[in-house]
PDB file of C-alpha atoms in Angstrom:
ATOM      1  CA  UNK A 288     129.299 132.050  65.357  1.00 64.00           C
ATOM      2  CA  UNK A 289     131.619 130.225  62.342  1.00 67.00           C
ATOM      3  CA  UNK A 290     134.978 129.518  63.921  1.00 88.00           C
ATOM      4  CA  UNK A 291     137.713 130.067  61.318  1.00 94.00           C
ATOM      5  CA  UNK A 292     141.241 128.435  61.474  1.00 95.00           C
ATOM      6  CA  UNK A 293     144.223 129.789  59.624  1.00 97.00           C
ATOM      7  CA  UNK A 294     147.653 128.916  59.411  1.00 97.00           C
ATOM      8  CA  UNK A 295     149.733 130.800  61.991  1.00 96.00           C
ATOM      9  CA  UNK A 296     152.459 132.246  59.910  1.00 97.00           C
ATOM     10  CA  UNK A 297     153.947 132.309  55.782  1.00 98.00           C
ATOM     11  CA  UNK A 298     156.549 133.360  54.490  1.00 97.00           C
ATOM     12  CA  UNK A 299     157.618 134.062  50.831  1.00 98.00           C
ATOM     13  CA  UNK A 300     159.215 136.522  48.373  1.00 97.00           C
ATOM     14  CA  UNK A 301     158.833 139.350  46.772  1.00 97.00           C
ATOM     15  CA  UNK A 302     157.350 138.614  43.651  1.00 97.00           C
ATOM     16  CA  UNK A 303     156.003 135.158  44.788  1.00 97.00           C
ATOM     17  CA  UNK A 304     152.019 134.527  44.696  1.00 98.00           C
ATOM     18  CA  UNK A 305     150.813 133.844  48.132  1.00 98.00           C
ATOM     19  CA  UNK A 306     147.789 131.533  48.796  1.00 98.00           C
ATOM     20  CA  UNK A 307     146.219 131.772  52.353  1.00 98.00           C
ATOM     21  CA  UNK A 308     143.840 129.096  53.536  1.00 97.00           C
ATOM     22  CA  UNK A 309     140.970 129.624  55.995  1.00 97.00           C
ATOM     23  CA  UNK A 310     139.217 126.808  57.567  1.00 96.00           C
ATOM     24  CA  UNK A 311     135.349 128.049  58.086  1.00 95.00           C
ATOM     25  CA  UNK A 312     133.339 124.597  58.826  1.00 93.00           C
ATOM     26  CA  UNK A 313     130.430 125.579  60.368  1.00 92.00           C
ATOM     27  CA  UNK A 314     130.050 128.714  58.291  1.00 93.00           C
ATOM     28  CA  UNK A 315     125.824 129.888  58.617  1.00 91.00           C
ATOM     29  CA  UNK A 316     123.853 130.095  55.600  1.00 91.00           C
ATOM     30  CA  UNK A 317     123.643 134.083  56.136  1.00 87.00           C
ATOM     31  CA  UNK A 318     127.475 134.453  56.677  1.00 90.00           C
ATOM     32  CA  UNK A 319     129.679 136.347  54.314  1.00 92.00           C
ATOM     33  CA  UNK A 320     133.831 135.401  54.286  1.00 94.00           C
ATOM     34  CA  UNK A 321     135.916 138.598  54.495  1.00 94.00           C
ATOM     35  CA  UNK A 322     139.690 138.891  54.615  1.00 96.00           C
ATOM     36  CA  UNK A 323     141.541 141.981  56.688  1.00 97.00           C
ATOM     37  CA  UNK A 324     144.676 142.862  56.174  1.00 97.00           C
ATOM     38  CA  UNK A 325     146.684 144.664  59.441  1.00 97.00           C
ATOM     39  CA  UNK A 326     149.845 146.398  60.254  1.00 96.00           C
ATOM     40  CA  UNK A 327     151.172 147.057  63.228  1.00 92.00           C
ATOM     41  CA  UNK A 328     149.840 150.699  64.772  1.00 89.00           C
ATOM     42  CA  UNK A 329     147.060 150.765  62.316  1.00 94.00           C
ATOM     43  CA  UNK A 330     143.588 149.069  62.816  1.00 95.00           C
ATOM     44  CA  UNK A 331     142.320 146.473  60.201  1.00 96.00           C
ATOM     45  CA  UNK A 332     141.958 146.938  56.572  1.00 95.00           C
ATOM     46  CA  UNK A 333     139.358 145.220  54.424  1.00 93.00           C
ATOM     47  CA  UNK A 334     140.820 143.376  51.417  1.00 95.00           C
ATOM     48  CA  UNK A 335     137.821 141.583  49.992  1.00 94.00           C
ATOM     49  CA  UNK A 336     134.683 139.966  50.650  1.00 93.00           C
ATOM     50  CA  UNK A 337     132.689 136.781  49.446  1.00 94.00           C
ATOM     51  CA  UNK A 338     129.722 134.604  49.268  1.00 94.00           C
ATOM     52  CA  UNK A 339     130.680 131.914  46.661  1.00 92.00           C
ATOM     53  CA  UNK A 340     132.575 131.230  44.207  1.00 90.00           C
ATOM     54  CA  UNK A 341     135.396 133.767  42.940  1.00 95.00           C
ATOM     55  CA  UNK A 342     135.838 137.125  43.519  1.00 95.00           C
ATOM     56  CA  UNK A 343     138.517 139.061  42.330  1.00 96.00           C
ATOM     57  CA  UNK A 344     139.310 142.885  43.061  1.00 94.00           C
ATOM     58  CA  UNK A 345     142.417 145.106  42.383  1.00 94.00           C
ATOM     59  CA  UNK A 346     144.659 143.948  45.773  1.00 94.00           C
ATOM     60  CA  UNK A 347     143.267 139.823  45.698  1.00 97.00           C
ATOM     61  CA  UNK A 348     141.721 137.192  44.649  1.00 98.00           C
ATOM     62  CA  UNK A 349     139.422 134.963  47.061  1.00 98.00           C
ATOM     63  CA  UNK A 350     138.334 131.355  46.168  1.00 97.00           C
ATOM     64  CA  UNK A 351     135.477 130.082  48.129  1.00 97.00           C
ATOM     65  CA  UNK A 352     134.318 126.148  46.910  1.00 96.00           C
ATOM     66  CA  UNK A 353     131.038 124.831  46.946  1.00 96.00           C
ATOM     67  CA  UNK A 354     130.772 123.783  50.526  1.00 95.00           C
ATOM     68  CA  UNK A 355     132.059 126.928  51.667  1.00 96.00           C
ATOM     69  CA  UNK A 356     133.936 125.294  54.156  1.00 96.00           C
ATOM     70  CA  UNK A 357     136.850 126.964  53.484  1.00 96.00           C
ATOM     71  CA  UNK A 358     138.346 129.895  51.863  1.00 97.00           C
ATOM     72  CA  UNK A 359     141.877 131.350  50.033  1.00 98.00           C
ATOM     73  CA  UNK A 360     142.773 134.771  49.849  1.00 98.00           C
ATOM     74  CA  UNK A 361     145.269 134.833  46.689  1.00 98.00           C
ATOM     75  CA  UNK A 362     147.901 138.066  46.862  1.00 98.00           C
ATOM     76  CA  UNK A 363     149.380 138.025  43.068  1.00 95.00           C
ATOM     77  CA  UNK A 364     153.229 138.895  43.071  1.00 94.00           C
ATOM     78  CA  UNK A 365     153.774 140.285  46.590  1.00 97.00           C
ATOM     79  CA  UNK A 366     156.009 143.137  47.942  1.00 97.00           C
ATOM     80  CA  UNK A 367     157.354 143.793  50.892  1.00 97.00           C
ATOM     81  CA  UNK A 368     154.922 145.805  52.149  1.00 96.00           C
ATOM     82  CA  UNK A 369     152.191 143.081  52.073  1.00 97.00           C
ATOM     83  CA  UNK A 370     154.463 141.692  54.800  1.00 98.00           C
ATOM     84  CA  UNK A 371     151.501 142.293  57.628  1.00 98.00           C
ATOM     85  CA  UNK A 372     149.071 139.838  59.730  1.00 98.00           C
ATOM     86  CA  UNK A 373     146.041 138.629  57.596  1.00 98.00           C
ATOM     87  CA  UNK A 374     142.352 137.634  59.131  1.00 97.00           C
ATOM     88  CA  UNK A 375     139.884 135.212  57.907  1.00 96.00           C
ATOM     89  CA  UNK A 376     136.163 136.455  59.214  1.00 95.00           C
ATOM     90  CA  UNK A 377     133.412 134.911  58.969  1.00 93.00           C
ATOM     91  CA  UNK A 378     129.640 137.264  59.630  1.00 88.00           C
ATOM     92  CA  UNK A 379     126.308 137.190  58.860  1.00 84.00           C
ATOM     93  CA  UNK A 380     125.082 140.592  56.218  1.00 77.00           C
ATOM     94  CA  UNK A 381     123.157 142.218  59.258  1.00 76.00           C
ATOM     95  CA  UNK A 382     124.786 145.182  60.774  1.00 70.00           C
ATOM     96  CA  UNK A 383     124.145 143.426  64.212  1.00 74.00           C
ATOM     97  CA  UNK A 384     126.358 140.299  63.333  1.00 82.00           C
ATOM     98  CA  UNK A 385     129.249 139.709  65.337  1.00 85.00           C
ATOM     99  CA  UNK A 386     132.435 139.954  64.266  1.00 89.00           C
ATOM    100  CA  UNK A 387     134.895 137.879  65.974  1.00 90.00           C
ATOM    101  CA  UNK A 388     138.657 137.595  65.203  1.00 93.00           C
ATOM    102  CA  UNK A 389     140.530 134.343  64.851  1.00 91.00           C
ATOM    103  CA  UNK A 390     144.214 134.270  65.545  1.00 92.00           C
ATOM    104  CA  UNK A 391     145.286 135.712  61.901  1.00 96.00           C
ATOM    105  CA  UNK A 392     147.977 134.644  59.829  1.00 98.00           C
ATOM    106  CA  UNK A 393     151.421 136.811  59.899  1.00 98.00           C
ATOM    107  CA  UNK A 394     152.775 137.174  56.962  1.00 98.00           C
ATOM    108  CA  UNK A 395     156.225 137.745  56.329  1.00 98.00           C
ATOM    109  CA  UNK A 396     157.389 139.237  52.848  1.00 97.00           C
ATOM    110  CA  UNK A 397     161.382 138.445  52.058  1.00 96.00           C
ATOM    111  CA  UNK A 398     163.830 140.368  49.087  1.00 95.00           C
TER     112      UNK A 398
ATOM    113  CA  UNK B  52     133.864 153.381  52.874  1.00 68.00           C
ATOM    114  CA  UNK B  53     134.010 155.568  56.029  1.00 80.00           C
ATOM    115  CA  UNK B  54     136.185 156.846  57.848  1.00 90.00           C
ATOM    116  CA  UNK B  55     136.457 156.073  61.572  1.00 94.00           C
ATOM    117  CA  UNK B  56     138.654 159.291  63.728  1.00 95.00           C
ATOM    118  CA  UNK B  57     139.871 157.628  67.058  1.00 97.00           C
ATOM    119  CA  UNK B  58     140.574 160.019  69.829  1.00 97.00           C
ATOM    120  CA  UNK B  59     143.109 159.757  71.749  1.00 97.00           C
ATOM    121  CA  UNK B  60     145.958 157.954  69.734  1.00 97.00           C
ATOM    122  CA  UNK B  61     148.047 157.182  72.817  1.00 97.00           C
ATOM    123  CA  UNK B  62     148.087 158.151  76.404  1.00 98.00           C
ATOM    124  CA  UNK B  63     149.658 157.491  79.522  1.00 98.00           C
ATOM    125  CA  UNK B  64     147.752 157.439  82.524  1.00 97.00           C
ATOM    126  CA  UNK B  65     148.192 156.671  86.197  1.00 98.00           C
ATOM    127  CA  UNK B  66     146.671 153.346  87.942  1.00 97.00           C
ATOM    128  CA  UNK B  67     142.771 154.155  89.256  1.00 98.00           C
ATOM    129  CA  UNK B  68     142.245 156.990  86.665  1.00 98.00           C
ATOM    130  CA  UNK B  69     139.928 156.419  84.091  1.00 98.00           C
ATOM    131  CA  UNK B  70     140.347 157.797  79.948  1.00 98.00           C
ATOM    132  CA  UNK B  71     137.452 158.172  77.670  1.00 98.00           C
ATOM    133  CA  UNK B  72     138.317 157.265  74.093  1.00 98.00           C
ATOM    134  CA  UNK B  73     136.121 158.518  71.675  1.00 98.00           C
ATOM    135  CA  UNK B  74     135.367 157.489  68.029  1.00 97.00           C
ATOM    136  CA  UNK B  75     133.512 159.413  65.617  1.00 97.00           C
ATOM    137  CA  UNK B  76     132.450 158.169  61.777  1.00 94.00           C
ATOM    138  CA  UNK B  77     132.150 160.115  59.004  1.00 92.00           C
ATOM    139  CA  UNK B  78     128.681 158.874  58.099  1.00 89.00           C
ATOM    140  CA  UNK B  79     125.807 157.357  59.549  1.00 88.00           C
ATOM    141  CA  UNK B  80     126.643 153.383  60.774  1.00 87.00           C
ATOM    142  CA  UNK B  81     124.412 150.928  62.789  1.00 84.00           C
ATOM    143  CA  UNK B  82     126.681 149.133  64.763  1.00 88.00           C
ATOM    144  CA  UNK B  83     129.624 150.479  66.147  1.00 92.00           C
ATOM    145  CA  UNK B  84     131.639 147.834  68.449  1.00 94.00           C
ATOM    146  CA  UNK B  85     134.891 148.364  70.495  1.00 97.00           C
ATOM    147  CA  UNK B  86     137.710 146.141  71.195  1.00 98.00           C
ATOM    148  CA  UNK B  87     141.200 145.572  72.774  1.00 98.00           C
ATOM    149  CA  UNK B  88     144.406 143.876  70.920  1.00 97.00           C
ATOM    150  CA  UNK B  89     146.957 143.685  73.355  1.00 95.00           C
ATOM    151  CA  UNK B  90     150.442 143.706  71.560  1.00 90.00           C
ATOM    152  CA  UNK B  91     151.228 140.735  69.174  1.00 91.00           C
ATOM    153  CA  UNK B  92     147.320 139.366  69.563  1.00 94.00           C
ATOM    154  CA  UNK B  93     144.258 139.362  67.582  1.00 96.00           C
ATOM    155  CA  UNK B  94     141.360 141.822  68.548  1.00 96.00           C
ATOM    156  CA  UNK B  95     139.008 140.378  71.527  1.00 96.00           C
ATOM    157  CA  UNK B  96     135.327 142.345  70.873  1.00 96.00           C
ATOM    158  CA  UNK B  97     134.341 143.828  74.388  1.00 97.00           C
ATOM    159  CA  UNK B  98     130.859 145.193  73.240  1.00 96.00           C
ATOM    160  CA  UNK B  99     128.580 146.002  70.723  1.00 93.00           C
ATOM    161  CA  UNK B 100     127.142 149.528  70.759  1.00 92.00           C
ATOM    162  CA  UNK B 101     123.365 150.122  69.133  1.00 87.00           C
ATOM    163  CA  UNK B 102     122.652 154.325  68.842  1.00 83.00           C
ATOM    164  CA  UNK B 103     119.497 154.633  72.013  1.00 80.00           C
ATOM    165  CA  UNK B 104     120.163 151.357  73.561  1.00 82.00           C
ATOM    166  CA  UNK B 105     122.357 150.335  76.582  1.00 87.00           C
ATOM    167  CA  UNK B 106     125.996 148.486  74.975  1.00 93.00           C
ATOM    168  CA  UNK B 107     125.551 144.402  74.809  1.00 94.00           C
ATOM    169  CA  UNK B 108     128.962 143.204  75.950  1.00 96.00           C
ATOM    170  CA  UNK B 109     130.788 140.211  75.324  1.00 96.00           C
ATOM    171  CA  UNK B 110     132.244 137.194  78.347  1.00 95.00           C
ATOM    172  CA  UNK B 111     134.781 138.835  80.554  1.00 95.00           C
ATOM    173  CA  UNK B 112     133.613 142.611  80.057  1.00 97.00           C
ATOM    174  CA  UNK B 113     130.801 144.629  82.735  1.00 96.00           C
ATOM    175  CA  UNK B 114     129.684 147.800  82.417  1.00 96.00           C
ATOM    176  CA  UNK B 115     131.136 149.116  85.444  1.00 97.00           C
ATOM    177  CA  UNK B 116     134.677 149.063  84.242  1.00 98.00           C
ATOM    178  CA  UNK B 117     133.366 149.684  80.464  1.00 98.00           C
ATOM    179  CA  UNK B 118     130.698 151.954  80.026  1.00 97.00           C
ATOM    180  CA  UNK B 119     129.471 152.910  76.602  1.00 97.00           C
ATOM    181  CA  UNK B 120     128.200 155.842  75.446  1.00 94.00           C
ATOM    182  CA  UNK B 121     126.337 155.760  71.930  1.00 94.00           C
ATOM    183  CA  UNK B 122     124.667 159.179  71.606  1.00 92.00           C
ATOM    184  CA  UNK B 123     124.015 159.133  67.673  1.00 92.00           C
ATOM    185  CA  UNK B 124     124.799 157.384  64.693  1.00 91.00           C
ATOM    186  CA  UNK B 125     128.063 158.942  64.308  1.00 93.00           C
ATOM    187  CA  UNK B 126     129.997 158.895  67.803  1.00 94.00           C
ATOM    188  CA  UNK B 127     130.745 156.489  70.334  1.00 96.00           C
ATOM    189  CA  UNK B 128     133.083 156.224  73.652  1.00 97.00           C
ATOM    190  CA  UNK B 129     134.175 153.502  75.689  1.00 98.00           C
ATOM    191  CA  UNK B 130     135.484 154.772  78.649  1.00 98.00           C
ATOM    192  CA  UNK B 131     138.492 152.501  80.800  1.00 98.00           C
ATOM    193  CA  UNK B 132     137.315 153.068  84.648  1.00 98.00           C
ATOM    194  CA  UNK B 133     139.848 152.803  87.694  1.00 98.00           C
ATOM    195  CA  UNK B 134     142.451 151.680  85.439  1.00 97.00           C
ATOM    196  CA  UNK B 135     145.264 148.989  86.157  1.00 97.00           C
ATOM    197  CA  UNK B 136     148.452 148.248  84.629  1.00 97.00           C
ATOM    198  CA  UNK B 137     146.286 144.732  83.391  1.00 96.00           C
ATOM    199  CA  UNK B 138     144.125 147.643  81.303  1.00 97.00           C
ATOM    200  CA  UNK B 139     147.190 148.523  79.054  1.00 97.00           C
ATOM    201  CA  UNK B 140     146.438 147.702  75.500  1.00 97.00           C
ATOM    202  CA  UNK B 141     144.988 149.070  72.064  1.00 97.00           C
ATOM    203  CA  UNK B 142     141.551 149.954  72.188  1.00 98.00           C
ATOM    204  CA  UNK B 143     139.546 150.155  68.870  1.00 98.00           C
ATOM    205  CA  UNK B 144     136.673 150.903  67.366  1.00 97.00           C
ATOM    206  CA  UNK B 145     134.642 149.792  64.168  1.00 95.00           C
ATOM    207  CA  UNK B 146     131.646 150.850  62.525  1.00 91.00           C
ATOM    208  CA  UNK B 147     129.713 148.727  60.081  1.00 84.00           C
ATOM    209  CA  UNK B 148     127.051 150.334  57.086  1.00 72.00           C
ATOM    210  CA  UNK B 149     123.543 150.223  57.516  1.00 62.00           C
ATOM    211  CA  UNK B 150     123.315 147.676  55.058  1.00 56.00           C
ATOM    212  CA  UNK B 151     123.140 147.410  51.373  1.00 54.00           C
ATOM    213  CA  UNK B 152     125.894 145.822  49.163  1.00 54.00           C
ATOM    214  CA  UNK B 153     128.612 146.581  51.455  1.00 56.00           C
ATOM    215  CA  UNK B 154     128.924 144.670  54.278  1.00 68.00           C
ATOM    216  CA  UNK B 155     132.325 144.874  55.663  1.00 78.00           C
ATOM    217  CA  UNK B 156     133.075 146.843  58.602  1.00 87.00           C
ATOM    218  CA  UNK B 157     135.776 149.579  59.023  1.00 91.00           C
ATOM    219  CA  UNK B 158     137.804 150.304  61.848  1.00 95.00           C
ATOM    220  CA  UNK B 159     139.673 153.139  63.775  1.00 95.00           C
ATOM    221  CA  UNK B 160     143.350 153.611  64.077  1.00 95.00           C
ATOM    222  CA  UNK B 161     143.597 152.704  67.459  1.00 96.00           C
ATOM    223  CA  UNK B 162     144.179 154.023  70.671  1.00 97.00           C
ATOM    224  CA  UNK B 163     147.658 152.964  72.322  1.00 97.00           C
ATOM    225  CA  UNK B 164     146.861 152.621  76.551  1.00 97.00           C
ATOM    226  CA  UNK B 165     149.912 152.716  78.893  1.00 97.00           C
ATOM    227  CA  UNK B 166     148.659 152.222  82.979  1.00 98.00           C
ATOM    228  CA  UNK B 167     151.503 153.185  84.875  1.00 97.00           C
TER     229      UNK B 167
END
């Protein structure tokens, strides 16, 4: 199973772009990169999920390069309610596939 | 996607007691898996439950103290068994599609343990 690494914690402001980089470097041919979003009392939300390349939906952006190595989940002009811990998963298409959470990045949204 | 409904959202219980959490999806899913996020952590899986097979679970977790139930394609439980205080935590549950385009897997609400 890909190990990701993420940064521990961000901070920024309201308004601000916020770029969150995911470390994935022994990613599996098969394996998809997905980004969850959670707050506290809730279980994960799905934000947005990638092969390659660029994908964009209506909450983010995610940037995958070549190698697939690594991965950034882009949140245009944040608000303070995006303040919330973000995970970086990495799992193969089959239902069966794993799906194994990293340590997450916490997120902290200011005024 | 669909909807996970995780029952109970919180209980208390006393120490050797056991709760049954159960988690029901509004549509047919493959894989349904469980797992515990104690407060301020990431999730830790504890197993993976196929509908008409026994649960597969992960380092640390038996059976004994967390049996699985996966009766059809909608409903699972995970049941806590002669509980400790070390047993408080969130419990929660995820379902992923059969397949197809979407790949991502959704998840319950949570269910909020105290062991007193």
């Amino acid at each position: 199973l890909a190990k990701t690494t993420q940064p521990i914690s961000m901070d920024s402001y309201e308004g601000q772009e916020v770029n969150i980089t995911c470390s994935h470097n022994n990613i599996a041919t098969n394996d998809y990169i997905t980004w969850y979003q959670q707050f506290p009392s809730q279980g994960p939300r799905f934000i947005i999920q990638g092969y390659k390349t660029k994908v964009t939906n209506e909450v983010a952006s995610l940037f995958i390069p070549a190698d697939r190595k690594s991965s950034t989940l882009s949140l245009p002009r944040v608000s303070l309610s995006d303040t919330a811990v973000y995970y970086c998963l990495v799992f193969g298409r089959s239902s069966a596939s794993k799906i194994i959470f990293g340590s997450g990045t916490r997120l902290s949204i200011r005024p | 996607s669909a909807v996970i409904s995780q029952k109970p959202s919180r209980d208390i219980c006393q120490r050797g007691t056991s709760l049954t959490i159960q988690c029901q999806v509004d549509s047919q899913v493959t894989m349904m898996f469980w797992y515990r996020q104690q407060p301020g952590q990431s999730l830790t899986l504890i197993a993976t439950a196929n509908q008409g097979s026994e649960a597969t679970y992960e380092s640390g977790f038996v059976i004994d103290k967390f049996p699985i139930s996966r009766p059809n394609l909608t409903f699972s439980t995970l049941t806590v068994s002669n509980m400790s205080p070390e047993d408080s935590s969130i419990y929660l549950c995820s379902g992923r599609d059969r397949g197809g385009i979407n790949t991502e897997a959704f998840f319950g609400q949570g269910t909020r343990l105290t062991v007193v």
